[in-house]
Amino acid sequence: MTVSSKARVVALWGDEHERLGDIATVSLEPCAALALSRGRFPKAYDHVDPNEDAVMVAGGPSGWILAVADGHNGFDAARAALGAVALEAGALLEAGVGDPVAAVTALFELARQAVVLELDGLPPPRQASRTALSIALAAQDQLCAASLGDTIVVHVRGRRPAEVGVPGPFLGPATPLPEPRSVELRPGDRVLVASDGLLDFIGATWADRLVEACQAGDHLTAVRGLVMSAFAGGAGDNVAVGLLA
């Protein structure tokens, strides 16, 4: 979807991609791409919805925002949280980021408020829906990021990937907000967000796989290649990936 002539936002939603083995991809030129899949095989654990992952990217005059969500006990919390981030991202990047830490914290607060509203009145088990959520803001030559649950933000420089931020509890109505962390961004750096379905299935050499994918000449090829690596590892979970090159 297009927010305005200046800021643009695109997203992939799990409830729109529920066929095993399919990989949905979308790019936001000139340097970002997303990929999402239900997975190669059915989930081997109890779940509510077939695909509870979602991923988005926004680009505008002030920078870029990547975010990924992974719902638990249903897709409800994930869609609400990422939907709130997507709605605010375009306006934020047009108006100016200001303090990146404050901006990321505000996005998490909007996500939490959206989850509260979404879950109000839902029947079990959806009333207990929670979500992992990672948000990465690239602006002012720095990456500011935070995560809740088991989604991640990875900063790749050369052949050195490093996770930004630390895991926290899953996002729900009473979850404390995470503390964003910041790192310097240099030309040639890459930023990746992903759900646990990626790292759980690309194996112990995940760092090498991320570096190899990030060095691909085309960002759409890179995100699709990462999902295919998870497939090769027997992906029995949803997989969501976002890449900012």
Short mmCIF file of C-alpha atoms in Angstrom, two decimals:
data_model
loop_
_atom_site.label_atom_id
_atom_site.label_comp_id
_atom_site.label_asym_id
_atom_site.label_seq_id
_atom_site.Cartn_x
_atom_site.Cartn_y
_atom_site.Cartn_z
CA MET A 1 0.00 0.00 0.00
CA THR A 2 1.11 3.59 -0.59
CA VAL A 3 0.93 6.02 2.32
CA SER A 4 1.72 9.17 0.33
CA SER A 5 3.90 10.45 -2.48
CA LYS A 6 6.82 10.59 -0.02
CA ALA A 7 6.49 7.71 2.43
CA ARG A 8 5.69 4.16 1.31
CA VAL A 9 4.74 1.08 3.32
CA VAL A 10 4.38 -2.54 2.20
CA ALA A 11 3.53 -5.58 4.30
CA LEU A 12 2.90 -9.32 4.05
CA TRP A 13 0.24 -10.87 6.32
CA GLY A 14 0.11 -14.49 7.43
CA ASP A 15 -3.65 -14.87 7.06
CA GLU A 16 -3.26 -14.02 3.36
CA HIS A 17 -0.58 -16.68 2.75
CA GLU A 18 -1.64 -20.05 4.15
CA ARG A 19 -0.59 -22.61 1.53
CA LEU A 20 2.31 -24.86 2.47
CA GLY A 21 5.41 -24.40 0.32
CA ASP A 22 4.45 -21.00 -1.09
CA ILE A 23 6.77 -18.02 -0.64
CA ALA A 24 5.32 -14.52 -0.94
CA THR A 25 7.79 -11.72 -1.69
CA VAL A 26 7.56 -7.98 -2.20
CA SER A 27 10.15 -5.23 -2.61
CA LEU A 28 10.25 -1.58 -1.66
CA GLU A 29 12.79 -0.01 -3.96
CA PRO A 30 15.53 0.86 -3.98
CA CYS A 31 16.87 -1.32 -1.19
CA ALA A 32 14.31 -3.36 0.80
CA ALA A 33 12.45 -6.65 0.40
CA LEU A 34 10.18 -8.96 2.39
CA ALA A 35 9.41 -12.68 2.26
CA LEU A 36 6.77 -14.72 4.08
CA SER A 37 5.74 -18.36 4.07
CA ARG A 38 3.52 -20.67 6.06
CA GLY A 39 6.45 -23.07 5.90
CA ARG A 40 7.36 -26.20 4.00
CA PHE A 41 5.62 -28.63 6.38
CA PRO A 42 2.71 -28.31 8.87
CA LYS A 43 3.52 -27.15 12.38
CA ALA A 44 4.30 -29.98 14.78
CA TYR A 45 3.03 -28.04 17.82
CA ASP A 46 -0.38 -26.81 18.96
CA HIS A 47 -1.45 -23.62 17.22
CA VAL A 48 -4.58 -21.65 16.31
CA ASP A 49 -3.95 -20.26 12.81
CA PRO A 50 -1.94 -21.74 9.92
CA ASN A 51 0.31 -18.70 9.46
CA GLU A 52 0.73 -16.35 12.40
CA ASP A 53 3.67 -14.31 11.03
CA ALA A 54 3.70 -10.88 9.39
CA VAL A 55 6.45 -8.54 8.17
CA MET A 56 6.55 -4.94 6.91
CA VAL A 57 8.88 -2.22 5.65
CA ALA A 58 8.41 1.53 5.34
CA GLY A 59 10.63 4.03 3.54
CA GLY A 60 10.46 7.80 3.59
CA PRO A 61 12.45 11.04 3.70
CA SER A 62 13.67 10.40 7.26
CA GLY A 63 14.75 6.77 6.92
CA TRP A 64 13.47 3.20 6.92
CA ILE A 65 11.49 1.01 9.31
CA LEU A 66 11.50 -2.80 9.28
CA ALA A 67 9.25 -4.82 11.59
CA VAL A 68 8.27 -8.47 12.01
CA ALA A 69 5.63 -10.12 14.20
CA ASP A 70 5.02 -13.75 15.17
CA GLY A 71 1.68 -14.46 16.83
CA HIS A 72 0.96 -17.09 19.49
CA ASN A 73 -2.51 -18.43 20.34
CA GLY A 74 -3.71 -16.98 17.07
CA PHE A 75 -2.74 -14.31 14.57
CA ASP A 76 -4.86 -11.65 16.33
CA ALA A 77 -2.16 -9.97 18.41
CA ALA A 78 0.40 -10.10 15.60
CA ARG A 79 -1.90 -8.47 13.05
CA ALA A 80 -2.98 -5.79 15.52
CA ALA A 81 0.56 -4.96 16.62
CA LEU A 82 2.13 -4.86 13.16
CA GLY A 83 -0.89 -3.07 11.74
CA ALA A 84 -0.42 -0.28 14.26
CA VAL A 85 3.27 0.02 13.38
CA ALA A 86 2.50 0.08 9.67
CA LEU A 87 -0.12 2.81 10.08
CA GLU A 88 2.24 5.05 12.03
CA ALA A 89 5.46 4.35 10.10
CA GLY A 90 4.68 6.45 7.04
CA ALA A 91 3.66 9.51 9.04
CA LEU A 92 6.74 9.18 11.26
CA LEU A 93 9.14 9.00 8.32
CA GLU A 94 7.50 11.99 6.66
CA ALA A 95 7.35 14.20 9.75
CA GLY A 96 10.90 13.45 10.86
CA VAL A 97 12.17 10.81 13.26
CA GLY A 98 13.62 13.10 15.94
CA ASP A 99 15.02 10.93 18.71
CA PRO A 100 15.28 7.37 17.30
CA VAL A 101 15.01 5.72 20.72
CA ALA A 102 11.85 7.66 21.53
CA ALA A 103 10.45 6.85 18.07
CA VAL A 104 10.96 3.08 18.45
CA THR A 105 9.54 3.16 21.99
CA ALA A 106 6.47 5.02 20.74
CA LEU A 107 5.90 2.40 18.03
CA PHE A 108 5.98 -0.38 20.64
CA GLU A 109 3.48 1.54 22.78
CA LEU A 110 1.13 1.93 19.80
CA ALA A 111 1.48 -1.80 19.13
CA ARG A 112 0.64 -2.63 22.74
CA GLN A 113 -2.42 -0.39 22.70
CA ALA A 114 -3.60 -2.03 19.47
CA VAL A 115 -3.25 -5.49 21.02
CA VAL A 116 -5.34 -4.40 24.04
CA LEU A 117 -8.14 -3.18 21.76
CA GLU A 118 -7.98 -6.25 19.52
CA LEU A 119 -8.17 -8.79 22.33
CA ASP A 120 -11.01 -7.12 24.21
CA GLY A 121 -14.02 -9.40 24.01
CA LEU A 122 -12.40 -12.17 21.95
CA PRO A 123 -13.27 -15.74 23.01
CA PRO A 124 -10.65 -18.26 24.18
CA PRO A 125 -8.07 -19.15 23.04
CA ARG A 126 -7.76 -15.93 21.03
CA GLN A 127 -8.18 -13.76 24.11
CA ALA A 128 -4.78 -15.11 25.21
CA SER A 129 -3.15 -14.19 21.89
CA ARG A 130 0.30 -12.66 22.24
CA THR A 131 2.98 -11.76 19.72
CA ALA A 132 6.69 -11.53 19.28
CA LEU A 133 7.61 -8.18 17.72
CA SER A 134 10.85 -6.68 16.44
CA ILE A 135 11.16 -3.12 15.15
CA ALA A 136 14.24 -1.67 13.44
CA LEU A 137 14.58 2.03 12.55
CA ALA A 138 17.40 3.06 10.21
CA ALA A 139 17.81 6.84 10.35
CA GLN A 140 20.48 9.46 10.98
CA ASP A 141 23.28 6.98 10.18
CA GLN A 142 22.26 4.66 12.97
CA LEU A 143 20.17 1.57 13.54
CA CYS A 144 17.87 1.70 16.54
CA ALA A 145 16.04 -1.54 17.34
CA ALA A 146 14.26 -3.58 19.98
CA SER A 147 12.52 -6.95 20.25
CA LEU A 148 9.92 -8.75 22.33
CA GLY A 149 9.54 -12.52 22.16
CA ASP A 150 11.61 -14.60 19.77
CA THR A 151 11.76 -12.44 16.64
CA ILE A 152 15.11 -10.77 15.97
CA VAL A 153 16.91 -7.81 14.42
CA VAL A 154 20.33 -8.54 12.92
CA HIS A 155 22.92 -5.97 11.81
CA VAL A 156 25.31 -7.32 9.17
CA ARG A 157 28.63 -5.60 8.45
CA GLY A 158 30.87 -7.47 6.06
CA ARG A 159 30.83 -11.06 7.29
CA ARG A 160 29.91 -10.14 10.87
CA PRO A 161 26.23 -10.46 11.80
CA ALA A 162 25.19 -9.26 15.25
CA GLU A 163 21.80 -9.29 16.92
CA VAL A 164 20.62 -5.84 18.05
CA GLY A 165 18.63 -5.78 21.26
CA VAL A 166 17.79 -8.62 23.62
CA PRO A 167 14.76 -10.94 23.72
CA GLY A 168 11.94 -10.10 26.11
CA PRO A 169 8.48 -11.41 26.99
CA PHE A 170 5.84 -11.70 24.29
CA LEU A 171 3.77 -8.57 23.68
CA GLY A 172 0.44 -8.50 25.47
CA PRO A 173 -1.73 -5.95 27.28
CA ALA A 174 0.54 -5.71 30.36
CA THR A 175 3.96 -6.33 28.79
CA PRO A 176 6.70 -3.83 29.75
CA LEU A 177 8.15 -2.00 26.76
CA PRO A 178 11.66 -3.02 25.64
CA GLU A 179 14.69 -0.73 25.76
CA PRO A 180 15.88 0.04 22.21
CA ARG A 181 19.57 -0.38 21.39
CA SER A 182 21.49 1.61 18.78
CA VAL A 183 24.47 0.88 16.53
CA GLU A 184 26.22 2.97 13.88
CA LEU A 185 25.27 2.34 10.27
CA ARG A 186 27.94 2.51 7.58
CA PRO A 187 27.71 2.25 3.77
CA GLY A 188 27.30 -1.40 2.78
CA ASP A 189 25.69 -2.49 6.06
CA ARG A 190 22.57 -4.66 5.99
CA VAL A 191 19.67 -4.91 8.43
CA LEU A 192 17.52 -8.02 8.72
CA VAL A 193 14.42 -8.84 10.77
CA ALA A 194 13.13 -12.40 11.05
CA SER A 195 10.77 -14.70 12.90
CA ASP A 196 12.08 -17.75 14.75
CA GLY A 197 10.96 -19.95 11.87
CA LEU A 198 14.03 -18.77 9.97
CA LEU A 199 16.75 -19.34 12.57
CA ASP A 200 15.20 -22.57 13.88
CA PHE A 201 15.54 -24.23 10.48
CA ILE A 202 18.60 -22.82 8.72
CA GLY A 203 20.80 -24.60 11.21
CA ALA A 204 23.90 -23.90 13.27
CA THR A 205 25.51 -22.06 10.36
CA TRP A 206 22.76 -19.40 10.38
CA ALA A 207 25.29 -16.56 10.64
CA ASP A 208 27.03 -17.69 7.45
CA ARG A 209 23.69 -18.14 5.69
CA LEU A 210 22.62 -14.61 6.61
CA VAL A 211 25.89 -13.14 5.36
CA GLU A 212 25.71 -15.08 2.09
CA ALA A 213 22.13 -13.97 1.47
CA CYS A 214 22.86 -10.34 2.31
CA GLN A 215 25.67 -10.31 -0.22
CA ALA A 216 23.33 -11.34 -3.02
CA GLY A 217 23.06 -8.67 -5.67
CA ASP A 218 19.26 -8.55 -5.55
CA HIS A 219 17.38 -8.11 -2.26
CA LEU A 220 14.34 -10.08 -3.45
CA THR A 221 16.63 -12.97 -4.32
CA ALA A 222 18.22 -12.66 -0.88
CA VAL A 223 15.00 -12.90 1.16
CA ARG A 224 13.61 -15.71 -0.97
CA GLY A 225 16.91 -17.55 -0.62
CA LEU A 226 16.73 -17.32 3.16
CA VAL A 227 13.26 -18.85 3.22
CA MET A 228 14.45 -21.59 0.87
CA SER A 229 17.31 -22.29 3.29
CA ALA A 230 14.73 -22.77 6.04
CA PHE A 231 12.78 -25.09 3.72
CA ALA A 232 15.93 -27.12 3.14
CA GLY A 233 16.20 -27.51 6.90
CA GLY A 234 12.67 -28.91 7.09
CA ALA A 235 10.75 -25.73 7.98
CA GLY A 236 7.76 -26.87 10.02
CA ASP A 237 6.92 -23.34 11.09
CA ASN A 238 6.02 -19.97 9.61
CA VAL A 239 8.94 -17.98 8.21
CA ALA A 240 9.06 -14.18 7.87
CA VAL A 241 12.06 -12.15 6.72
CA GLY A 242 12.69 -8.47 5.99
CA LEU A 243 15.93 -7.09 4.56
CA LEU A 244 17.20 -3.55 4.22
CA ALA A 245 20.28 -3.33 2.02
#
